[in-house]
Coordinates of C-alpha atoms and ligand atoms in Angstrom, one line a residue:
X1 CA 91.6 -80.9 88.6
X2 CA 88.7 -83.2 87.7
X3 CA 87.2 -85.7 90.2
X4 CA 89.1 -89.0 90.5
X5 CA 87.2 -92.2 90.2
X6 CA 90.4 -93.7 92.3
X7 CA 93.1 -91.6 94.6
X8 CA 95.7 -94.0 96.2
X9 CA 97.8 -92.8 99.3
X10 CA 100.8 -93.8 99.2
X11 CA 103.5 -95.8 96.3
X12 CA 104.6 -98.7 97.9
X13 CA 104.0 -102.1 96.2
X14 CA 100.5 -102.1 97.4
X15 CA 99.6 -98.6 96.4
X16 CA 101.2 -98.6 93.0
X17 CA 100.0 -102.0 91.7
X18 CA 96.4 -101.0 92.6
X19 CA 97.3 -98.0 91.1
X20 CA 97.9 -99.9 87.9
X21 CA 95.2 -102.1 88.0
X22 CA 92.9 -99.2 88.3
X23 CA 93.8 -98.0 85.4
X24 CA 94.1 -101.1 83.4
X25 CA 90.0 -101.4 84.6
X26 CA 89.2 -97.9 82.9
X27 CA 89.1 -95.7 85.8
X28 CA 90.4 -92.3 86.1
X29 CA 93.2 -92.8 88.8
X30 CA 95.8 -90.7 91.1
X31 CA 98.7 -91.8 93.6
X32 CA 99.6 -89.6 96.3
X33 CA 103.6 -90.1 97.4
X34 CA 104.9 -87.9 100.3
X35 CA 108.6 -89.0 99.4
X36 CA 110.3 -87.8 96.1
X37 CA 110.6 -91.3 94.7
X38 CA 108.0 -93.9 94.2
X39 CA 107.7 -97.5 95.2
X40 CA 107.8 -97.2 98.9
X41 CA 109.4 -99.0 101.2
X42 CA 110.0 -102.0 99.6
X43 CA 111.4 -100.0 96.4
X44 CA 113.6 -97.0 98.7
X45 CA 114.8 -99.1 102.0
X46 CA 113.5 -102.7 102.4
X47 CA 113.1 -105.6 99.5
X48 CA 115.4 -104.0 97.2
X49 CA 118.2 -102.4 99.0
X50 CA 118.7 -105.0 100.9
X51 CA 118.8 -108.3 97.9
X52 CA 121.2 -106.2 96.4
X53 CA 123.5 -106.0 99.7
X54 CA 122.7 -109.7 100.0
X55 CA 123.6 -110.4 96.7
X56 CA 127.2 -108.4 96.5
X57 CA 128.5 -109.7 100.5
X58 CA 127.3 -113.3 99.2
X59 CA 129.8 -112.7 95.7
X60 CA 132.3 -111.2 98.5
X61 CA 131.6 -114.6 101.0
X62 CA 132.1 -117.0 98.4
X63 CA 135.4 -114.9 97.2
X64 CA 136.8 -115.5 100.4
X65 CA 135.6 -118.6 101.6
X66 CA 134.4 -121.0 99.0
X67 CA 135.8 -120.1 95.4
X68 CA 138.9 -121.6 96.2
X69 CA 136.9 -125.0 96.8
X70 CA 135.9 -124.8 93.0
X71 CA 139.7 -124.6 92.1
X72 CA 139.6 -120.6 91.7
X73 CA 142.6 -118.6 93.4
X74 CA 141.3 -115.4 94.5
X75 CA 144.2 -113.7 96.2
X76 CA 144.1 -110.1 96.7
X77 CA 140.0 -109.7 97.1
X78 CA 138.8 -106.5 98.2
X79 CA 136.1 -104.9 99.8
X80 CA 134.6 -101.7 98.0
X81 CA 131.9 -101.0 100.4
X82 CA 131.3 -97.4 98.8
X83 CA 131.1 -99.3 95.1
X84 CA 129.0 -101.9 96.8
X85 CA 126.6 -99.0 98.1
X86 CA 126.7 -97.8 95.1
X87 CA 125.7 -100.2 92.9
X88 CA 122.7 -100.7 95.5
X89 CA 121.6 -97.1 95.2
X90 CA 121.7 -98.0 91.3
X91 CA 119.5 -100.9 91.4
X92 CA 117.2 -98.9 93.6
X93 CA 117.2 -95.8 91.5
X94 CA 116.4 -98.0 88.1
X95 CA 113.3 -99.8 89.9
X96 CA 111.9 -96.6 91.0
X97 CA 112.3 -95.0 87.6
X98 CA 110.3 -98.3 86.3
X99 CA 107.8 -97.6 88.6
X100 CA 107.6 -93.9 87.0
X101 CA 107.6 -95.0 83.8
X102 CA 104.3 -97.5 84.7
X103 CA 102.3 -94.5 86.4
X104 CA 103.3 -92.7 83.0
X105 CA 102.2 -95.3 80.4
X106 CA 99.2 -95.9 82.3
X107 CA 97.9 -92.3 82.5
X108 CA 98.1 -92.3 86.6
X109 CA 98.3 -88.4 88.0
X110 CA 101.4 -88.9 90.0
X111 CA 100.8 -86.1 92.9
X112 CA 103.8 -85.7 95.4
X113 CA 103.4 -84.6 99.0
X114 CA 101.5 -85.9 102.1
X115 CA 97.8 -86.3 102.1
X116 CA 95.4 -86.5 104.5
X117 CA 91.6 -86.9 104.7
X118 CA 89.6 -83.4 104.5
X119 CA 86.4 -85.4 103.8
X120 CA 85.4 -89.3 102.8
X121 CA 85.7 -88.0 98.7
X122 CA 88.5 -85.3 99.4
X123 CA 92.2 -85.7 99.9
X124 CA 94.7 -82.5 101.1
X125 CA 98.2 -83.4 99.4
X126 CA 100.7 -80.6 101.1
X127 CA 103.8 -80.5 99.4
X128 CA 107.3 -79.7 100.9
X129 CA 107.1 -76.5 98.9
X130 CA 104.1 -75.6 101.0
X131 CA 101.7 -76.1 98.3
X132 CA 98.1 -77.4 99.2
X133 CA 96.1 -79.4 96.4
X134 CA 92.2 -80.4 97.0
X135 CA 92.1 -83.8 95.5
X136 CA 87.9 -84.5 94.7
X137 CA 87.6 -88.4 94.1
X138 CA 84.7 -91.0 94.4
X139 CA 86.7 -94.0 96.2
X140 CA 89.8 -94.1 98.1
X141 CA 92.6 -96.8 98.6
X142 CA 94.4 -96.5 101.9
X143 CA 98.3 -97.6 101.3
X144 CA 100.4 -96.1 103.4
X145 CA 102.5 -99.1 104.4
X146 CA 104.8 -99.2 108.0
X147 CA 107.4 -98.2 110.0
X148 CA 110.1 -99.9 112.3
X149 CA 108.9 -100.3 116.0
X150 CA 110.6 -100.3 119.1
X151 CA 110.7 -101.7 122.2
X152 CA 110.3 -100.0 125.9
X153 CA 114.1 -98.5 127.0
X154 CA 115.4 -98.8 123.3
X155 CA 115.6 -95.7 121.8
X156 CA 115.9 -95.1 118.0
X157 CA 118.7 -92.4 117.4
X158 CA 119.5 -93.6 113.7
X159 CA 123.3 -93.1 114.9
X160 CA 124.3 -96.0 116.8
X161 CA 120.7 -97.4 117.7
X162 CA 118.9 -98.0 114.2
X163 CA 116.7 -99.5 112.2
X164 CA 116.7 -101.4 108.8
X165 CA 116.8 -97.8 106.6
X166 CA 120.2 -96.8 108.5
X167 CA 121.4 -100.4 108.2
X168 CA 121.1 -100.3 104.5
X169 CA 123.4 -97.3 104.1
X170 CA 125.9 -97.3 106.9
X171 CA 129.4 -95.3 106.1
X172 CA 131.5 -97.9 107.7
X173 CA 131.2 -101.3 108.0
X174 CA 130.9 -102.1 112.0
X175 CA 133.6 -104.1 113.4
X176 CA 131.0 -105.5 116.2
X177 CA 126.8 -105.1 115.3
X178 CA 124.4 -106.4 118.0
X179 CA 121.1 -106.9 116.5
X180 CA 117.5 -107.2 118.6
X181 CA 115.4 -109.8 116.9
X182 CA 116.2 -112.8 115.5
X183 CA 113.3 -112.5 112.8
X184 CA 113.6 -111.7 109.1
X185 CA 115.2 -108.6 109.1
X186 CA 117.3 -109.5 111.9
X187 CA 118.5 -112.4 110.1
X188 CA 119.4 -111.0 106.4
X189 CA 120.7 -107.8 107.3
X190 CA 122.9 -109.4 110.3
X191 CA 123.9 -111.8 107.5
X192 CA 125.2 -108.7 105.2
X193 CA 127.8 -107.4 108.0
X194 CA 128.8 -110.6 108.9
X195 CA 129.7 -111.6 105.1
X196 CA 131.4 -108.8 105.1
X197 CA 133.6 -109.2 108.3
X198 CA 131.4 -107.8 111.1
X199 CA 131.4 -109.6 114.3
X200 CA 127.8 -110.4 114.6
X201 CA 125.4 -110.6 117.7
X202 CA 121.8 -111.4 117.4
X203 CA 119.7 -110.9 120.8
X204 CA 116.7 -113.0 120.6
X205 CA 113.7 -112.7 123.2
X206 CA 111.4 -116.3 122.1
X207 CA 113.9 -119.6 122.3
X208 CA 114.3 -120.0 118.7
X209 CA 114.6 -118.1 115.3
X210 CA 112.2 -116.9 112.6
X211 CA 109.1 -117.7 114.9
X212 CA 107.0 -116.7 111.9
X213 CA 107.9 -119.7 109.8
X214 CA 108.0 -123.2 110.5
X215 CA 109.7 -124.4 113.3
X216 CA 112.2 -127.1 111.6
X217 CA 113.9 -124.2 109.4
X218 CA 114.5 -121.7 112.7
X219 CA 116.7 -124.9 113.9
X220 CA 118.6 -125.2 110.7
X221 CA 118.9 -121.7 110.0
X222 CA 120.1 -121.5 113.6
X223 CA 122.7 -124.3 113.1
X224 CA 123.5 -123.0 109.5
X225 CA 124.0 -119.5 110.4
X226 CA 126.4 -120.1 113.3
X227 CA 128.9 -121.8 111.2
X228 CA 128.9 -118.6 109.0
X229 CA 130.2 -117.3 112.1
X230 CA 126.8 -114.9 113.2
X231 CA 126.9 -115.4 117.4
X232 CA 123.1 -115.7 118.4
X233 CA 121.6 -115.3 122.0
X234 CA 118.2 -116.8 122.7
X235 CA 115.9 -116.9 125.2
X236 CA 117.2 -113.1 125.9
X237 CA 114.9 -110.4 126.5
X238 CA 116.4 -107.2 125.8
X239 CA 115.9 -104.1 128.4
X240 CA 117.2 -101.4 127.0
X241 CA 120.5 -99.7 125.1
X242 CA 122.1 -96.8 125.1
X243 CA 124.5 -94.9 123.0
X244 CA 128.2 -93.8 124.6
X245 CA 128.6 -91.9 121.7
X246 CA 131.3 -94.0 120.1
X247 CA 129.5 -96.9 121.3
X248 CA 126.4 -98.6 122.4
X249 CA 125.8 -100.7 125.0
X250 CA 123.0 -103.1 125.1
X251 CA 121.2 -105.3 128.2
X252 CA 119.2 -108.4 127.9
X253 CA 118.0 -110.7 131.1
X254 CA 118.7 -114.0 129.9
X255 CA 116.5 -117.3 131.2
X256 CA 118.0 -117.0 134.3
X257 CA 116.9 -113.3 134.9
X258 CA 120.8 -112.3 134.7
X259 CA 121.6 -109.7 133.1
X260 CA 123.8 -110.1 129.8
X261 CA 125.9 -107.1 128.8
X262 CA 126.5 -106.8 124.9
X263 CA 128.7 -103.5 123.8
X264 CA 129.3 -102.9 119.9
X265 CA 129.5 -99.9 117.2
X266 CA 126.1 -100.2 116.3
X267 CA 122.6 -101.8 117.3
X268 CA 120.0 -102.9 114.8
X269 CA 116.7 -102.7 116.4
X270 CA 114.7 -105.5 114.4
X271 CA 111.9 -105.9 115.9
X272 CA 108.9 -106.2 113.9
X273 CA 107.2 -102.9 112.2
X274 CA 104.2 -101.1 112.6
X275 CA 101.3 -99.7 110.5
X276 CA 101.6 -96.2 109.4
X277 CA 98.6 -93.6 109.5
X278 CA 100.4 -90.9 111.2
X279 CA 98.8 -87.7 109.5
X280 CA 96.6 -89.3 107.3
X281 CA 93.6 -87.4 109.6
X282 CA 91.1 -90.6 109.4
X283 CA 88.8 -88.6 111.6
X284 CA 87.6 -86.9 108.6
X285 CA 86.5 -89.7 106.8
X286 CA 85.2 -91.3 110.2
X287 CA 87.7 -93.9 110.6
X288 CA 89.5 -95.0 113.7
X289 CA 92.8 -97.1 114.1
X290 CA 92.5 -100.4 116.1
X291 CA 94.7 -101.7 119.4
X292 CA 97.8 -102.9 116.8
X293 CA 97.8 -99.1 114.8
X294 CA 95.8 -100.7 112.0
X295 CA 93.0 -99.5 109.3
X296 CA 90.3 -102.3 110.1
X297 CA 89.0 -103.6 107.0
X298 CA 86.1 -106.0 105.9
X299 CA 86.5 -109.3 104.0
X300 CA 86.3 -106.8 100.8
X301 CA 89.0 -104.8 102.2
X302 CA 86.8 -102.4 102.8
X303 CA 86.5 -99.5 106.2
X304 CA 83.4 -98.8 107.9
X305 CA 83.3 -95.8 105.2
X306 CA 82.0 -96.9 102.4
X307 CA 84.6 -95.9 99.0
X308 CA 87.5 -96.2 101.7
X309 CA 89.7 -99.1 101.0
X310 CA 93.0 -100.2 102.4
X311 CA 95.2 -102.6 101.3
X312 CA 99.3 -103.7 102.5
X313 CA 100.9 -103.1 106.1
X314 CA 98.7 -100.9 107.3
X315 CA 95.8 -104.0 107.2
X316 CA 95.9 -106.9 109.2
X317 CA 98.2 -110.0 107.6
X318 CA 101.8 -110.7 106.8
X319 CA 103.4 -107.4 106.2
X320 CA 104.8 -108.4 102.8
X321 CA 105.3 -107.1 99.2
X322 CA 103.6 -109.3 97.2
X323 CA 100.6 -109.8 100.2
X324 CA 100.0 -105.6 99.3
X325 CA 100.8 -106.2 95.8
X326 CA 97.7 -109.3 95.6
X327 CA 95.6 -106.9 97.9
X328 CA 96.2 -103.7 95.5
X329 CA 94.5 -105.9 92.2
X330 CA 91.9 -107.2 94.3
X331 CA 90.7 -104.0 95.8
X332 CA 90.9 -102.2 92.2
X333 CA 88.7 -105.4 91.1
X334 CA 86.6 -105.1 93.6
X335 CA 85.6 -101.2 93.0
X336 CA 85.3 -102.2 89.3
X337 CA 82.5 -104.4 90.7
X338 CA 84.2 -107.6 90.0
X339 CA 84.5 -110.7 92.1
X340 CA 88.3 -111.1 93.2
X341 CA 89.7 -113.5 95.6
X342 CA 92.8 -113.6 97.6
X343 CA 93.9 -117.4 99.6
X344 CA 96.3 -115.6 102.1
X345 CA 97.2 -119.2 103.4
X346 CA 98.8 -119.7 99.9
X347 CA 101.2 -116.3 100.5
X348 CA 104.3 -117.4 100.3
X349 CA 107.3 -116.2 103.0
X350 CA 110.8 -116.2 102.1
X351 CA 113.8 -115.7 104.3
X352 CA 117.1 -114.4 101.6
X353 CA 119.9 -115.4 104.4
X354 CA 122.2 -117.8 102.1
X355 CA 121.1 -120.5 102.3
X356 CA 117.6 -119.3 101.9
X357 CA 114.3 -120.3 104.0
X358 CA 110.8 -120.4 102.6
X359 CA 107.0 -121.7 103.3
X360 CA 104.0 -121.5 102.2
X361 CA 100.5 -123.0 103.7
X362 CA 100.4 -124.3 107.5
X363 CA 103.3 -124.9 109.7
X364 CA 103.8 -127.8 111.6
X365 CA 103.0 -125.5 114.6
X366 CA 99.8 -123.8 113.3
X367 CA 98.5 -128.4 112.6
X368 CA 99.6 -128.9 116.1
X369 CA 97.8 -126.3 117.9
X370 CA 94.8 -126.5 115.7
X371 CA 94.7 -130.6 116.5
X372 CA 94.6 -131.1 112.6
X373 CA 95.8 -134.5 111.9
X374 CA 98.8 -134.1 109.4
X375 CA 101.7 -136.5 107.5
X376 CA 105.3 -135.3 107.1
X377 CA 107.6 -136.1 104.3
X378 CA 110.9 -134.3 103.9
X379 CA 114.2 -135.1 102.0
X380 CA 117.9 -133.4 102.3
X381 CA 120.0 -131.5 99.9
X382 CA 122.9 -133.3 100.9
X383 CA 121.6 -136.2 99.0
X384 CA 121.0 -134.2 95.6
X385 CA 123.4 -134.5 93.1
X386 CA 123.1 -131.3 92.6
X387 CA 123.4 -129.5 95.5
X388 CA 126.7 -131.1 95.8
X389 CA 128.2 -130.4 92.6
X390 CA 127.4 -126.4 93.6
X391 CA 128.5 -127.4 97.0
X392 CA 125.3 -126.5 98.6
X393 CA 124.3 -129.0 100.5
X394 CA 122.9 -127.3 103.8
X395 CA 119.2 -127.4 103.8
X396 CA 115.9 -129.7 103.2
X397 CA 112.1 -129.5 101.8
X398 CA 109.7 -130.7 104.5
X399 CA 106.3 -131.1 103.5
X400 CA 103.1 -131.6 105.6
X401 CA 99.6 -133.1 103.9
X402 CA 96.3 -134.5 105.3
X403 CA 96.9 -138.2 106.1
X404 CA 93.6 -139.2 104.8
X405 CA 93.3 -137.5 101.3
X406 CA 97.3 -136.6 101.0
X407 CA 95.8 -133.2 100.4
X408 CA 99.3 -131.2 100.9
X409 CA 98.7 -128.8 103.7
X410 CA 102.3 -126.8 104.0
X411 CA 105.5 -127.1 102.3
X412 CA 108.8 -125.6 104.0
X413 CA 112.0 -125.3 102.6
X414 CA 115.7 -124.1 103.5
X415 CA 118.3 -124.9 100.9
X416 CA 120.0 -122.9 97.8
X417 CA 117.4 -121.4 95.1
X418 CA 114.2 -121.9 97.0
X419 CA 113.2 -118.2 96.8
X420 CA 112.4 -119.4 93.7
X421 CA 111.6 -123.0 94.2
X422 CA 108.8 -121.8 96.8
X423 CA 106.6 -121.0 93.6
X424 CA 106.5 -125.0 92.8
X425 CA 104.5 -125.5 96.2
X426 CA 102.3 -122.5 95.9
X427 CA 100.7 -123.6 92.3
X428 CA 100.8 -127.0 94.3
X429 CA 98.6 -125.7 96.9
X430 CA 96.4 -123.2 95.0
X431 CA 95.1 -126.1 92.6
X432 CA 95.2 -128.7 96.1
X433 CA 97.6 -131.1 94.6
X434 CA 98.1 -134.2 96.5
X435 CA 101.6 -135.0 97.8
X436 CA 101.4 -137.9 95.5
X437 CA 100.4 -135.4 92.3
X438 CA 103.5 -133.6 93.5
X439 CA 105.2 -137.2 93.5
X440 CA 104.4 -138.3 89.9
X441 CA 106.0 -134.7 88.1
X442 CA 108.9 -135.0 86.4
X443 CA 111.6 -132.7 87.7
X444 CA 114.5 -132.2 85.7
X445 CA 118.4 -133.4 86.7
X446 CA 120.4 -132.6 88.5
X447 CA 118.1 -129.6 89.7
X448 CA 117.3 -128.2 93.4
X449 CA 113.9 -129.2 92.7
X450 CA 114.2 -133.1 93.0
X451 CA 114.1 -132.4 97.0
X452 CA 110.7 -131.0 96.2
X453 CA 109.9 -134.4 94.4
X454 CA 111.5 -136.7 97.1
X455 CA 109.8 -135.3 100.1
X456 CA 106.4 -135.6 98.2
X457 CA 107.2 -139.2 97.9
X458 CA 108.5 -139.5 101.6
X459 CA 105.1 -137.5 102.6
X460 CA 103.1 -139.7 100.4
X461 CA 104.1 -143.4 100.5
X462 CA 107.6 -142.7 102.5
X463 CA 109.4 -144.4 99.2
X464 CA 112.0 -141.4 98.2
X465 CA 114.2 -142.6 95.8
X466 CA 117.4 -141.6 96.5
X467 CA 117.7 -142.0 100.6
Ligands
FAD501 P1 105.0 -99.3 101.8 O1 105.9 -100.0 100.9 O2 105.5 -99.0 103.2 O3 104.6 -97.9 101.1 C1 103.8 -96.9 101.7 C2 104.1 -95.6 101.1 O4 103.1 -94.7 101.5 C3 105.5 -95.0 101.4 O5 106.1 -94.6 100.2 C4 105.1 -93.7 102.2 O6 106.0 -92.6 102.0 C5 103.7 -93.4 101.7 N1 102.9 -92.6 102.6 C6 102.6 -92.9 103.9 N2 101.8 -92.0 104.4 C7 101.5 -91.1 103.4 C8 100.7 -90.0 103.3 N3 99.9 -89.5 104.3 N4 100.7 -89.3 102.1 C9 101.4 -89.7 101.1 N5 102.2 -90.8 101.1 C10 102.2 -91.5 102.3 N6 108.7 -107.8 101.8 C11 108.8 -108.8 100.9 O7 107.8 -109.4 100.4 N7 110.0 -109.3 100.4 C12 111.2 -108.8 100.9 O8 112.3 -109.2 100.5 C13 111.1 -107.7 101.8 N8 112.3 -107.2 102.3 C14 112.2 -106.2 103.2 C15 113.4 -105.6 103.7 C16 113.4 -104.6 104.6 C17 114.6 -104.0 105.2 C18 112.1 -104.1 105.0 C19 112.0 -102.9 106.0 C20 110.9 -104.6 104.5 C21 111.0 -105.6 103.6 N9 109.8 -106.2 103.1 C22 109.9 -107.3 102.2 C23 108.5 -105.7 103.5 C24 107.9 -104.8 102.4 O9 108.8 -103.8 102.2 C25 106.5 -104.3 102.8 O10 105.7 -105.4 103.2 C26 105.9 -103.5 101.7 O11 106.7 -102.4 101.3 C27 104.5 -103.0 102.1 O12 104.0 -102.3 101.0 P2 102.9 -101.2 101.2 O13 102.5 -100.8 99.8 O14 101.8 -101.6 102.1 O15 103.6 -100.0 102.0
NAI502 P1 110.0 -110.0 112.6 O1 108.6 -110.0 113.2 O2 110.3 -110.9 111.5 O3 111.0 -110.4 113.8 C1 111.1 -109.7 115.0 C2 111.9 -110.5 116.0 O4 112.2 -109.7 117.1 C3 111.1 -111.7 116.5 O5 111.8 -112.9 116.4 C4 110.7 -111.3 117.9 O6 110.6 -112.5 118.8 C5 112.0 -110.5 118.3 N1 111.8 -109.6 119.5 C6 110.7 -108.9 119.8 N2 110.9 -108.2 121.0 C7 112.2 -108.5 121.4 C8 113.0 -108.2 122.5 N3 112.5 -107.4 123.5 N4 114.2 -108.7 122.6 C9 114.7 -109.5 121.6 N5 114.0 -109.9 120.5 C10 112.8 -109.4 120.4 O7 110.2 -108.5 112.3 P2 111.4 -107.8 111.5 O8 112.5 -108.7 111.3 O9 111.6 -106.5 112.1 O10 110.7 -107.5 110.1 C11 109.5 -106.7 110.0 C12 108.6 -107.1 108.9 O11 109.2 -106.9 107.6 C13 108.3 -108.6 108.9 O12 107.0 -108.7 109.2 C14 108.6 -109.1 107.6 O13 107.5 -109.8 107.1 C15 109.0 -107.9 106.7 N6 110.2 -108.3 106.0 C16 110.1 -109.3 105.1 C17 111.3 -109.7 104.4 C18 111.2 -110.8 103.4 O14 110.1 -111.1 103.0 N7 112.3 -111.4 103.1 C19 112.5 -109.1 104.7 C20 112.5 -108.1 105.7 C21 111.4 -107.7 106.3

């Protein structure tokens, strides 16, 4: 095989798009996947898998519980969960194929099988057929994404104690789920059983939800999520669980230091993930993991070895697709000697619980503890015409700018659609609109986007319109 000019480890949504970009600059390029399908975790057993659940127990949800509002009689609904499954493993099979297809039009050398470092410029990729290739290259990108991490006395067994990947592909659908962490994962898979008639417990260490996003849309989701009928437990620090075989019984000292006894079919450990590096032998290309499991990387993205890059989960930052997906183009720009940039305060998070959660910029928290002086505007659904001809009107757009030059700072929403809507406030912070810029848009009626409008104007000159 000829020398690479680029060897990426690892398909995931980093890997692949720098992959790509590579390529688009001219340079002769190979992936490394240790798994039979490409597009890593996001692709196989996190962003995708799990929309699709969240999309087919919302259509189920709103079958049982709201269509009948809108004047449709839906007597006789039923639950397919094997079609449901199904069509997941469908929708995940298609987007892997894609990302095929894009390694194929854009002459990448797709080589499966795990690699690992034999020197700084060669990779060993040892396939599950036992064969060893010798990959020569002149840089390397580092993409080799994360795994689910546990806490001390909580076992994974991926039978009755497991994580996301298990969740996304259970046999049965639980009668009784407790789930540890109250974060993302927590949140929108603990959303999917209880949609689809699990009983629901989520056992939540800090006092409130979501602690990554702003603190006003942990209290709504909080207040939203209960009446969908999910049971949450804060303040509870979980000690351990154990599987009785045909159940598993989880403890958690509550505020008090009491012990709180929680017993269901299964437990979903959601606590957070870590980086990945297991086998990668860094050693050889003198590189070192720091105190969080991470590849430390310069402002370029960069190790201490020169030609070494890494980019995704396995770097420090928000451990999201499209974070990887920014860092895989810059890093292929950078090699190609250009002059990228990446504004990770302008990287968008989004919560897909229904109704959805999203932020971009500084929470109200982050102003707070960094004593930066900040004005807040916000405006409810439940005064849109729109959200309550769909009947949607849980949520709100809160937005935070600089009191002096209504610079906006943060915008946080919670509401129907704002997956989507969130892209509004990121071109509003990226070209450091004004509240009042935001104000003086037109947004069309009736739309979910007016609350974006209203809650400049509150932040601005605190004149909505329609409050
Ligand atoms: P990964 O996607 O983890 O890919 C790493 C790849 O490297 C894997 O395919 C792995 O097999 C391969 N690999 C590792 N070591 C080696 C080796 N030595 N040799 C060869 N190959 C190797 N993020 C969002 O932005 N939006 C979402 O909606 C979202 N939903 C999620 C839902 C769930 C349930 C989970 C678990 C995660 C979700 N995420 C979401 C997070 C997202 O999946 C990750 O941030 C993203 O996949 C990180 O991309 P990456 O390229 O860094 O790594
Ligand atoms: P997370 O960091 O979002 O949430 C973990 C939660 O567990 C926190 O609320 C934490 O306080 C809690 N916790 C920690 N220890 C605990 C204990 N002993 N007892 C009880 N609770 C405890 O991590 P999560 O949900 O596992 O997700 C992992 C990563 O995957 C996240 O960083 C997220 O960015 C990414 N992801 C993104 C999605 C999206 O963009 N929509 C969807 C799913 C995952």
């Amino acid at each position: 095989m000829d020398k690479f000019d680029v060897t990426v480890i690892g398909s995931g949504p980093g890997g692949y798009v720098a992959a790509i970009r590579c390529a688009q600059l001219g340079m002769k390029t190979a992936i490394i996947e240790r798994y039979s399908t490409l597009g890593g975790t996001c692709l196989n057993v996190g962003c995708i898998p799990s929309k699709a659940l969240l999309d087919s127990s919302e259509h189920y949800h709103n079958a049982l519980k709201n269509f009948g509002k809108h004047g449709i009689e839906t007597d006789g609904v039923r639950l397919n969960w094997p079609g449901m499954l199904g069509r997941k493993d469908d929708v995940v099979g298609q987007t892997c194929s894609g990302v095929e297809y894009l390694m194929k039009k854009n002459e990448i050398k797709v080589i499966h099988g795990h690699g690992s470092f034999e020197t700084n410029q060669k990779v060993l990729v040892q396939g599950e057929d036992g064969s060893n290739i010798s990959v020569e290259t002149e840089n390397v990108i580092i993409a080799t994404g994360s795994k689910p991490s546990s806490i001390p006395g909580v076992q994974i067994d991926k039978q009755r104690i497991i994580t996301s990947t298990e969740a996304l592909k259970l046999a049965e659908i639980p009668q009784k789920m407790v789930v540890i962490g109250g974060g993302i994962i927590g949140l929108e898979l603990g959303s999917v059983y209880s949609r689809l008639g699990t009983e629901v417990q989520v056992v939540e260490y800090l006092d409130r939800l979501i602690p990554s996003m702003d603190g006003s849309l942990g209290k709504e989701m909080l207040r939203t999520l209960k009446k969908q009928g999910i049971q949450f437990f804060l303040s509870h620090a979980v000690q351990e669980a154990k599987n009785f075989g045909d159940k598993v019984v989880v403890k958690a000292l509550n505020k008090k230091e009491q012990e709180v006894e929680f017993d269901a079919d299964y437990c979903l450990v959601a606590v957070g993930r870590r980086p990945y590096t297991e086998g990668l032998n860094l050693n050889a290309a003198g590189l070192e993991i720091d105190e969080k499991g991470r590849v430390p990387v310069d402002e370029n993205l960069q190790t201490q070895t020169p030609g070494i890059y890494a980019i995704g989960d396995v770097v420090r930052g928000a451990m999201l697709a499209h974070k990887a997906e920014e860092e895989g183009v810059f890093v292929a720009e950078v090699i190609a000697g250009e002059k990228p940039h990446i504004n990770y305060r302008n990287i968008p998070s989004v919560l897909y619980t229904w109704p959805e959660a999203a932020g971009v910029g500084f929470t109200e928290e982050e102003l707070i503890s960094e004593e930066r002086p900040y004005k807040s505007g916000s405006f409810p659904f439940r005064a849109l015409g729109r959200a309550r001809a769909a009947m949607e009107t849980d949520g709100l757009v809160k937005i935070l700018a600089d009191p002096d030059t209504d610079e906006i700072l943060g915008v946080h929403m919670m509401g129907a659609r704002i997956a989507d809507l969130i892209a509004e406030a990121v071109v509003a912070l990226e070209y450091r609109a004004s509240a009042e810029d935001l104000s003086r848009m037109s947004h069309a009626h009736p739309t979910f986007a007016e609350a974006v409008k209203e809650a400049a104007l509150d932040a601005t000159a605190k004149r909505p319109l329609h409050l």
